[in-house]
XYZ file of C-alpha atoms in Angstrom:
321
model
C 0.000 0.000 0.000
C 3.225 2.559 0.797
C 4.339 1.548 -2.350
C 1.077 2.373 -4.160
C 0.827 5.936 -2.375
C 4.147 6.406 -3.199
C 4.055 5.586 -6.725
C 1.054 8.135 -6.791
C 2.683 10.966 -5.156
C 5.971 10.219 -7.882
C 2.940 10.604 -10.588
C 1.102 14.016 -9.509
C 4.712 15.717 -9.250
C 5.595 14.119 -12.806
C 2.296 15.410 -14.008
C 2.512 18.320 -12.095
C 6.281 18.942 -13.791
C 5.324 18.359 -17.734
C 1.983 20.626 -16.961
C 3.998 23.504 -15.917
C 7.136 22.725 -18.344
C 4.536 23.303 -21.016
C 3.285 26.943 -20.158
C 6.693 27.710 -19.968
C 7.418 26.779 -23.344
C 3.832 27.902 -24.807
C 4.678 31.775 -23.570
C 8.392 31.184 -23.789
C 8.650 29.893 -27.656
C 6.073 33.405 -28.598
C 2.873 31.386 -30.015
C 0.384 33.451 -30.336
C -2.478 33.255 -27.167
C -4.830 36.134 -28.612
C -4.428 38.983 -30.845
C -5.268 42.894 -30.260
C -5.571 46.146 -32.628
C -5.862 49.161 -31.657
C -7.302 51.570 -35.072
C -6.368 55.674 -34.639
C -9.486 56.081 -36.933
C -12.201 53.747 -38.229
C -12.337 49.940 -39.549
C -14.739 50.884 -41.773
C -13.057 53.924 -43.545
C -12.665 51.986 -47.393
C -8.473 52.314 -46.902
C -6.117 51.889 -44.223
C -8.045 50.751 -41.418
C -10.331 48.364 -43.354
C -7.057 46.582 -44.773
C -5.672 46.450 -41.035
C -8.719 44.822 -39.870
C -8.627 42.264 -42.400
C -5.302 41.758 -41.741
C -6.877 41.308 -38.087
C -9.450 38.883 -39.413
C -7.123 36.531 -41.620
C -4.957 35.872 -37.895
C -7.912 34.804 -36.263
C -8.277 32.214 -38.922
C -5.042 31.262 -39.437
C -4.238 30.377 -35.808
C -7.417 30.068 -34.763
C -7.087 32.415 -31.816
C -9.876 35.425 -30.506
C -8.864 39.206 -32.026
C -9.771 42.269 -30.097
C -9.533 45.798 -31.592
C -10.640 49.495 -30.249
C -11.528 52.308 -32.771
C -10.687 55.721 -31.786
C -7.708 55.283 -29.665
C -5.083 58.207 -29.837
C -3.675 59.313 -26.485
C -1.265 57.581 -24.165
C -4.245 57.112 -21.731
C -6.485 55.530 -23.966
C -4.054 53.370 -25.277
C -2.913 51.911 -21.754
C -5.968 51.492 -20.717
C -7.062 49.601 -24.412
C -4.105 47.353 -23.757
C -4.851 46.612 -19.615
C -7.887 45.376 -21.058
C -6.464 43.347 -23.938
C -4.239 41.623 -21.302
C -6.567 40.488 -19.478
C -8.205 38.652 -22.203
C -4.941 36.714 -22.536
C -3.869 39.189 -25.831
C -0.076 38.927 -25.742
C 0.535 40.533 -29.590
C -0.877 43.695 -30.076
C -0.988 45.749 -33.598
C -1.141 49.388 -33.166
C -2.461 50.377 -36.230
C -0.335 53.621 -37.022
C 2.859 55.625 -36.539
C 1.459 57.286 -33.618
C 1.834 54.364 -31.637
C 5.391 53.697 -31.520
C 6.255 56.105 -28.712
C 2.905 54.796 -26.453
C 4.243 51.249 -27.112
C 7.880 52.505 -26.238
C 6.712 54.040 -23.074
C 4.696 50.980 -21.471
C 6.621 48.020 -23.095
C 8.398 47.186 -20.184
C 5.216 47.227 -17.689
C 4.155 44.879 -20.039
C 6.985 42.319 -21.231
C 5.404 39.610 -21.991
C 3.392 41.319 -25.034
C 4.790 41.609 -28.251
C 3.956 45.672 -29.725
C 3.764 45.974 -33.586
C 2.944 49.317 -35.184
C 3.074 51.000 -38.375
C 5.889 53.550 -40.262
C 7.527 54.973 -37.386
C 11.707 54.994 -36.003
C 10.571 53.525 -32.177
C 11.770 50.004 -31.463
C 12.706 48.332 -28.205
C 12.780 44.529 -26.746
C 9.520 43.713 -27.287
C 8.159 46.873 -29.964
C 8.982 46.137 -33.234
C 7.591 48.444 -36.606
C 7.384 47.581 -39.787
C 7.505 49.972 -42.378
C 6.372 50.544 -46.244
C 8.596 51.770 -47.814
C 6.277 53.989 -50.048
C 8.313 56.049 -52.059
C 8.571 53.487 -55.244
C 4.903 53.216 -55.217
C 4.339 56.767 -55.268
C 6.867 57.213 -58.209
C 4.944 54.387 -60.434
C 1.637 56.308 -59.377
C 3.515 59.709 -60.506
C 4.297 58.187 -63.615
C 0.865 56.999 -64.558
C -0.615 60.250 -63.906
C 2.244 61.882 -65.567
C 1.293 60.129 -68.773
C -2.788 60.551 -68.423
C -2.981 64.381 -67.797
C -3.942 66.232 -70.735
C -3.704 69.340 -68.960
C -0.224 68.661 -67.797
C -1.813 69.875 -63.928
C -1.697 67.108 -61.454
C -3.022 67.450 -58.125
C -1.900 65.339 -54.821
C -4.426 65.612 -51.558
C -2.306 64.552 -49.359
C -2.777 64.457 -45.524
C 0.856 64.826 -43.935
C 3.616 66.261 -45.257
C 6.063 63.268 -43.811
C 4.674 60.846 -46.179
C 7.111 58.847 -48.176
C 4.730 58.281 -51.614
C 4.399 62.293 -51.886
C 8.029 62.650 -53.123
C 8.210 59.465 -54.672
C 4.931 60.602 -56.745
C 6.144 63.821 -57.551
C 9.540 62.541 -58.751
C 7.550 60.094 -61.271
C 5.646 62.971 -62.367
C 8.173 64.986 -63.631
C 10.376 61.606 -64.653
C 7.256 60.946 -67.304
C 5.894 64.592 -68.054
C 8.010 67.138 -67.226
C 6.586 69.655 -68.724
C 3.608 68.936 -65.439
C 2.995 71.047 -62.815
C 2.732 68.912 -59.731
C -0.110 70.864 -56.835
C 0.408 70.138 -53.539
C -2.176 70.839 -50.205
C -1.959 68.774 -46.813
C -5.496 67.639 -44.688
C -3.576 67.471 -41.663
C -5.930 64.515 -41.217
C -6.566 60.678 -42.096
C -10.303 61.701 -42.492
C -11.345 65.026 -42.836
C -13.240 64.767 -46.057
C -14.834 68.187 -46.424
C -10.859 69.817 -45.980
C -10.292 67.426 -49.010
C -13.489 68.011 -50.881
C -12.491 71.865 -50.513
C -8.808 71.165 -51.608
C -10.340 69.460 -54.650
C -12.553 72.015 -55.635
C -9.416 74.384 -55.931
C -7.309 72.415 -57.721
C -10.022 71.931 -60.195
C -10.113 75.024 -60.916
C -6.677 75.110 -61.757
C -7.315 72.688 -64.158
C -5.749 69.435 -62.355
C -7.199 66.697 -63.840
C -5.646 63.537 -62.581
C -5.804 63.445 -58.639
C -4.044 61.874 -55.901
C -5.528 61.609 -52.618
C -2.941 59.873 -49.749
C -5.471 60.103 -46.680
C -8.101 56.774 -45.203
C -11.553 58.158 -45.623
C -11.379 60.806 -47.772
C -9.511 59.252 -50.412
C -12.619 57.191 -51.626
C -14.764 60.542 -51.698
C -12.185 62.689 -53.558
C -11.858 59.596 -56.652
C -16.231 59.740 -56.497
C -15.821 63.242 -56.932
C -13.340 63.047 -59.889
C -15.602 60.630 -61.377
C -18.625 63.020 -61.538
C -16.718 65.445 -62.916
C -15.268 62.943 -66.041
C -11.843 63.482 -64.176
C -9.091 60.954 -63.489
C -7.577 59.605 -60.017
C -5.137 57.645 -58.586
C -6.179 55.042 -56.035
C -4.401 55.258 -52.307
C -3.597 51.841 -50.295
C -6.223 49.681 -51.365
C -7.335 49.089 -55.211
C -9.851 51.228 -55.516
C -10.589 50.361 -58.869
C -14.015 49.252 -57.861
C -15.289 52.582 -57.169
C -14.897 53.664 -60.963
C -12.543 51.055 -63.553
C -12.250 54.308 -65.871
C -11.643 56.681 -63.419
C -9.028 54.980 -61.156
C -5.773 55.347 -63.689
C -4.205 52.607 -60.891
C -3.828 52.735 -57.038
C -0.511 51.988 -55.158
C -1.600 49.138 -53.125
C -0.284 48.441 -49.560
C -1.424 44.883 -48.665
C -1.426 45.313 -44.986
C -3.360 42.019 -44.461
C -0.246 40.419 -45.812
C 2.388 41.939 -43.577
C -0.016 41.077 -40.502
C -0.176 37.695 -41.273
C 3.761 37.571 -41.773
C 4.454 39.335 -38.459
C 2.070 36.569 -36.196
C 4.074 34.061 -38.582
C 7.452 35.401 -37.177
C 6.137 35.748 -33.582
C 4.853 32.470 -33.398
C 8.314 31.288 -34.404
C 9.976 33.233 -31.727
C 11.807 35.543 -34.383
C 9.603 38.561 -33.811
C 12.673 40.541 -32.666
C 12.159 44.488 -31.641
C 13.785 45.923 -34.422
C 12.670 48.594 -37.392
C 11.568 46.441 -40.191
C 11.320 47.507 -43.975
C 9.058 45.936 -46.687
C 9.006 47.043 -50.514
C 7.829 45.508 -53.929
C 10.242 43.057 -53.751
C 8.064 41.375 -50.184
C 4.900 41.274 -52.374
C 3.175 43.389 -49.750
C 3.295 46.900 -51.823
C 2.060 46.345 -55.742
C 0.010 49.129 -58.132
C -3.839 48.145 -58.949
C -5.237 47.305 -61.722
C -4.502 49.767 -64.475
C -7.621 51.510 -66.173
C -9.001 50.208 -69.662
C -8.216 54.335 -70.399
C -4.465 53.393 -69.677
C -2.703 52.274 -73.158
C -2.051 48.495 -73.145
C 1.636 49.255 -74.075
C 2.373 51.840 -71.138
C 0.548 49.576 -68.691
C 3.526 46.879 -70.090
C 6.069 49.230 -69.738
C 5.168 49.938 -66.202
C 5.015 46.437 -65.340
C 8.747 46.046 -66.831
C 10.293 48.899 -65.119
C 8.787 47.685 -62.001
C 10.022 44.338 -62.450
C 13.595 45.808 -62.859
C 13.215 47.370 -59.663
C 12.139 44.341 -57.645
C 15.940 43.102 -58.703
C 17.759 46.189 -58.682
C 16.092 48.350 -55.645
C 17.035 51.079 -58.521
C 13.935 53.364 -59.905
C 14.757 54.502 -63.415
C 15.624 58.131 -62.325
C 18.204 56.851 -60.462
C-alpha cells in the first residue's frame, strides 16, 4: 500500500512537472495566445483601417485564436488602458495600427513584457516593440508616372494628408520623370479623415485645371476619386485598389497589402523571431504592388510599367536613379 501511495505521489509531481514545463514553453517559444488592434481612426473607412482589420481577421483564422480591436484610440491614456484590457483577455501581440503608436508602445513596453507591440511607419523600437515599415516612395513614383502620362492638362493634383509621407516625393519625382513639362499641386489635410478639408482642396485644384488626382489620406480618399468621377476626371487610387469605385476613373492605385504583412508578423512571432527591431518591406516582399490599371491606360504603357517595375524588384534602382 506505501508503495502504491508512493508511486502516486511520484505521478502528480511528474504530471505536475510536464503541466507547468509546457506553459513555460507555450509563452516562452512566442505562439500566439490572442491577438489585439488598436485603429487611430475607423475599420470601416474603405483604406487603411479596413485593410488592417482584415489583416486582423485573416490571424484569427489562421491560428485560430480570438482578435480584439478598439476604434478611436489616440492618447497615451487611452491606449494603456485599451491594452490593460487586452491583457486580461490573454492578448499577448498587439498591432497598433499607425505611426502614432510607436512612442505609447515605447513608453509601457516594459510594464508589459510579456506582449509583443507591432505598429506601423515609425523609427521607435525596443525589446519587445517592433515596426514595420512601407517603404512607399517606389509606389508613389509608379503612381507619378501613370498620372504623368494621363494628364492632358499637364496639372496634377496630390491631396495629401501629412507632409512626412514617403509616396508624396516618390509621386512627384515620377511625375516629372514621365511629363516634365507637369505642374505637380500640392495641399496637406492634416488629417486621415477630414473629407470636407479634401473636398475643398479638390474644388481648388479643379479650378486650376488638375485633372488627374491623388488623394494619400483613409476616408477621404474614396470621396475625392467619387468626386473626380462626376466630374469625367481621373484619379489615382491610395492603399487599397480602388478600382471598384470607378474602372475608368481609377488610372491605378498603389496598393499596400497590410493584411499580408499582418499575417507575416504573427508568422514570425509564433516562431519566436519577432525581434524588436525597425523592419522595412518594398515591392520586392509582395506586400506593396500598383492596382489594376484603367481600360483608359494604353495596353503598351501599362507593359512598360510592369517592366520597369520588375527591374526594380531586382535592382532596388527606380529609373531616375
Amino acid at each position: 500500500m506505501q508503495t502504491l501511495k508512493k508511486l502516486f505521489a511520484i505521478f502528480l509531481i511528474i504530471s505536475g512537472f510536464l503541466i507547468i514545463t509546457g506553459c513555460n514553453n507555450y509563452v516562452g517559444t512566442g505562439q500566439i495566445q490572442n491577438v489585439g488592434m488598436l485603429v487611430e481612426g475607423s475599420i470601416d473607412d474603405q483604406a487603411w483601417g479596413q485593410k488592417g482589420y482584415k489583416g486582423l481577421q485573416e490571424i484569427e483564422k489562421k491560428f485560430d485564436v480570438n482578435v480584439f480591436y478598439k476604434e478611436g484610440i489616440k492618447t497615451q491614456q487611452e491606449v494603456t488602458e485599451a491594452v490593460d484590457e487586452f491583457v486580461n483577455n490573454g492578448v499577448n501581440l498587439i498591432f497598433g495600427h499607425s505611426s502614432i503608436y510607436g512612442k505609447y508602445f515605447i513608453n509601457i513596453s516594459k510594464s508589459f513584457p510579456d506582449v509583443q507591440f507591432v505598429y506601423f511607419n515609425g523609427g521607435y523600437h525596443a525589446e519587445n516593440v517592433t515596426s514595420l515599415n512601407f517603404n512607399s516612395h517606389a509606389m508613389g513614383f509608379f503612381g507619378g508616372m501613370v498620372a504623368g502620362k494621363m494628364s492632358d492638362t499637364n496639372h496634377i493634383g496630390i491631396i495629401a494628408a501629412y507632409e512626412w509621407q514617403p509616396e508624396i516625393e516618390g509621386f512627384y519625382e515620377g511625375v516629372m520623370y514621365e511629363n516634365p513639362e507637369a505642374q505637380v499641386h500640392i495641399d496637406y489635410v492634416k488629417d486621415w479623415s477630414d473629407q470636407d478639408t479634401a473636398l475643398k482642396m479638390y474644388e481648388r485644384m479643379e479650378d486650376q485645371d488638375v485633372d488627374v488626382f491623388y488623394p494619400t489620406g483613409d476616408s477621404y480618399s474614396g470621396n475625392v476619386i467619387k468626386r473626380a468621377r462626376k466630374d469625367g476626371l481621373y484619379a489615382i487610387g491610395y492603399v487599397s485598389d480602388q478600382s471598384y469605385i470607378d474602372k475608368e476613373t481609377v488610372l491605378t492605385s498603389t496598393v499596400q497589402h497590410v493584411d499580408k504583412l499582418y499575417t507575416l508578423a504573427a508568422e514570425k512571432f509564433n516562431e519566436d523571431e519577432l525581434e524588436g527591431d525597425i523592419l522595412v518591406f518594398d515591392f520586392q516582399d509582395d506586400v506593396i504592388s500598383l492596382g489594376e490599371f484603367s481600360p483608359v491606360v494604353p495596353e503598351d504603357y501599362q507593359e512598360k510599367i510592369e517592366d520597369i517595375i520588375k527591374e526594380y524588384k531586382k535592382t532596388a534602382l527606380l529609373p531616375n536613379e
